[in-house]
Each structure stands twice: as C-alpha cells, then as structure tokens.
Amino acid sequence: MKRITVSLNLLQEKIAEIEKDGMDLVELRIVKGEVDKNTISASFLHFEGISKCGAYKDYESIDESSIIGMFL
C-alpha cells in the first residue's frame, strides 16, 4: 500500500467539513505526483464524501507535506 504525509491541521479541517455536511463515508485516494518536463506536481490525497442515500460530493484534495520542510 502507498503512503502519503499530509498536514494534520489540513486533514482535520477537511474531515470537519465532510462531517458538517452530514456525509456517512469518505473515499480517500492517493494520487501520485509526477514530473512533466520541468514541472513537478506533488502527490496529493483526494477526498470524496458519500451520503447514506448514495450521493457523492467532491471535497478536493490536500497536497503532500514535506517532512523535512516541517522542521526547518
């Protein structure tokens, strides 16, 4: 299984938003970063809420955090 490191504050904010909207489930997807010519795109964690009636809502994503950057 793949791993991703994200900011705890951003994760808590995203979960609170999904909870506030009354979603019952959340689908998480790790989207791998990529390099396109000279552009580097970071990996990110994507969120999709699912209600009891089966409705889906896109909650966008959180970019991967650099562990080293947090301690500088």
PDB file of C-alpha atoms in Angstrom:
ATOM      1  CA  MET A   1       0.000   0.000   0.000  1.00  0.00           C
ATOM      2  CA  LYS A   2       1.220   3.501  -0.791  1.00  0.00           C
ATOM      3  CA  ARG A   3       1.789   6.107   1.917  1.00  0.00           C
ATOM      4  CA  ILE A   4       1.399   9.877   1.966  1.00  0.00           C
ATOM      5  CA  THR A   5       2.240  12.502   4.596  1.00  0.00           C
ATOM      6  CA  VAL A   6      -0.192  15.409   4.990  1.00  0.00           C
ATOM      7  CA  SER A   7      -0.656  18.255   7.460  1.00  0.00           C
ATOM      8  CA  LEU A   8      -2.719  17.165  10.470  1.00  0.00           C
ATOM      9  CA  ASN A   9      -4.400  20.601  10.620  1.00  0.00           C
ATOM     10  CA  LEU A  10      -5.469  20.414   6.963  1.00  0.00           C
ATOM     11  CA  LEU A  11      -6.676  16.839   7.435  1.00  0.00           C
ATOM     12  CA  GLN A  12      -8.764  17.811  10.485  1.00  0.00           C
ATOM     13  CA  GLU A  13     -10.277  20.771   8.604  1.00  0.00           C
ATOM     14  CA  LYS A  14     -11.209  18.549   5.656  1.00  0.00           C
ATOM     15  CA  ILE A  15     -12.795  15.890   7.920  1.00  0.00           C
ATOM     16  CA  ALA A  16     -14.731  18.588   9.832  1.00  0.00           C
ATOM     17  CA  GLU A  17     -16.133  19.932   6.538  1.00  0.00           C
ATOM     18  CA  ILE A  18     -17.212  16.453   5.426  1.00  0.00           C
ATOM     19  CA  GLU A  19     -18.766  15.778   8.847  1.00  0.00           C
ATOM     20  CA  LYS A  20     -20.603  19.131   8.821  1.00  0.00           C
ATOM     21  CA  ASP A  21     -22.198  18.205   5.501  1.00  0.00           C
ATOM     22  CA  GLY A  22     -23.570  15.003   7.073  1.00  0.00           C
ATOM     23  CA  MET A  23     -21.614  12.548   4.963  1.00  0.00           C
ATOM     24  CA  ASP A  24     -21.544   8.967   6.246  1.00  0.00           C
ATOM     25  CA  LEU A  25     -18.492   7.674   4.388  1.00  0.00           C
ATOM     26  CA  VAL A  26     -15.383   9.185   2.882  1.00  0.00           C
ATOM     27  CA  GLU A  27     -13.431   7.770  -0.035  1.00  0.00           C
ATOM     28  CA  LEU A  28      -9.707   8.572   0.034  1.00  0.00           C
ATOM     29  CA  ARG A  29      -7.438   8.344  -2.991  1.00  0.00           C
ATOM     30  CA  ILE A  30      -3.695   8.864  -3.081  1.00  0.00           C
ATOM     31  CA  VAL A  31      -2.774  10.457  -6.390  1.00  0.00           C
ATOM     32  CA  LYS A  32       0.886  10.029  -7.226  1.00  0.00           C
ATOM     33  CA  GLY A  33       2.947  13.100  -8.107  1.00  0.00           C
ATOM     34  CA  GLU A  34       4.544  13.393 -11.499  1.00  0.00           C
ATOM     35  CA  VAL A  35       7.212  15.220 -13.435  1.00  0.00           C
ATOM     36  CA  ASP A  36       6.259  16.782 -16.761  1.00  0.00           C
ATOM     37  CA  LYS A  37       9.256  18.342 -18.493  1.00  0.00           C
ATOM     38  CA  ASN A  38      10.414  20.923 -15.904  1.00  0.00           C
ATOM     39  CA  THR A  39       7.222  20.936 -13.809  1.00  0.00           C
ATOM     40  CA  ILE A  40       6.972  18.809 -10.664  1.00  0.00           C
ATOM     41  CA  SER A  41       3.490  18.075  -9.297  1.00  0.00           C
ATOM     42  CA  ALA A  42       3.308  16.852  -5.703  1.00  0.00           C
ATOM     43  CA  SER A  43       1.341  13.783  -4.681  1.00  0.00           C
ATOM     44  CA  PHE A  44      -1.981  14.541  -3.030  1.00  0.00           C
ATOM     45  CA  LEU A  45      -4.776  12.960  -1.011  1.00  0.00           C
ATOM     46  CA  HIS A  46      -8.221  13.339  -2.619  1.00  0.00           C
ATOM     47  CA  PHE A  47     -11.492  13.234  -0.628  1.00  0.00           C
ATOM     48  CA  GLU A  48     -14.985  12.281  -1.751  1.00  0.00           C
ATOM     49  CA  GLY A  49     -17.895  12.191   0.704  1.00  0.00           C
ATOM     50  CA  ILE A  50     -20.692   9.645   0.356  1.00  0.00           C
ATOM     51  CA  SER A  51     -24.112  10.111   1.988  1.00  0.00           C
ATOM     52  CA  LYS A  52     -26.490   7.373   3.209  1.00  0.00           C
ATOM     53  CA  CYS A  53     -28.601   7.792   0.071  1.00  0.00           C
ATOM     54  CA  GLY A  54     -25.528   7.213  -2.106  1.00  0.00           C
ATOM     55  CA  ALA A  55     -24.898  10.805  -3.163  1.00  0.00           C
ATOM     56  CA  TYR A  56     -21.250  11.717  -3.756  1.00  0.00           C
ATOM     57  CA  LYS A  57     -19.644  15.109  -3.105  1.00  0.00           C
ATOM     58  CA  ASP A  58     -16.133  16.128  -4.149  1.00  0.00           C
ATOM     59  CA  TYR A  59     -14.093  17.680  -1.328  1.00  0.00           C
ATOM     60  CA  GLU A  60     -10.991  18.273  -3.417  1.00  0.00           C
ATOM     61  CA  SER A  61      -7.565  17.401  -2.039  1.00  0.00           C
ATOM     62  CA  ILE A  62      -4.637  18.069   0.293  1.00  0.00           C
ATOM     63  CA  ASP A  63      -1.121  18.216  -1.132  1.00  0.00           C
ATOM     64  CA  GLU A  64       1.573  16.017   0.319  1.00  0.00           C
ATOM     65  CA  SER A  65       3.665  17.722   3.017  1.00  0.00           C
ATOM     66  CA  SER A  66       7.415  17.568   3.151  1.00  0.00           C
ATOM     67  CA  ILE A  67       8.533  16.115   6.473  1.00  0.00           C
ATOM     68  CA  ILE A  68      11.872  17.903   6.194  1.00  0.00           C
ATOM     69  CA  GLY A  69      10.126  21.228   5.497  1.00  0.00           C
ATOM     70  CA  MET A  70       8.159  20.972   8.745  1.00  0.00           C
ATOM     71  CA  PHE A  71      11.325  21.048  10.849  1.00  0.00           C
ATOM     72  CA  LEU A  72      13.140  23.928   9.138  1.00  0.00           C
TER      73      LEU A  72
END
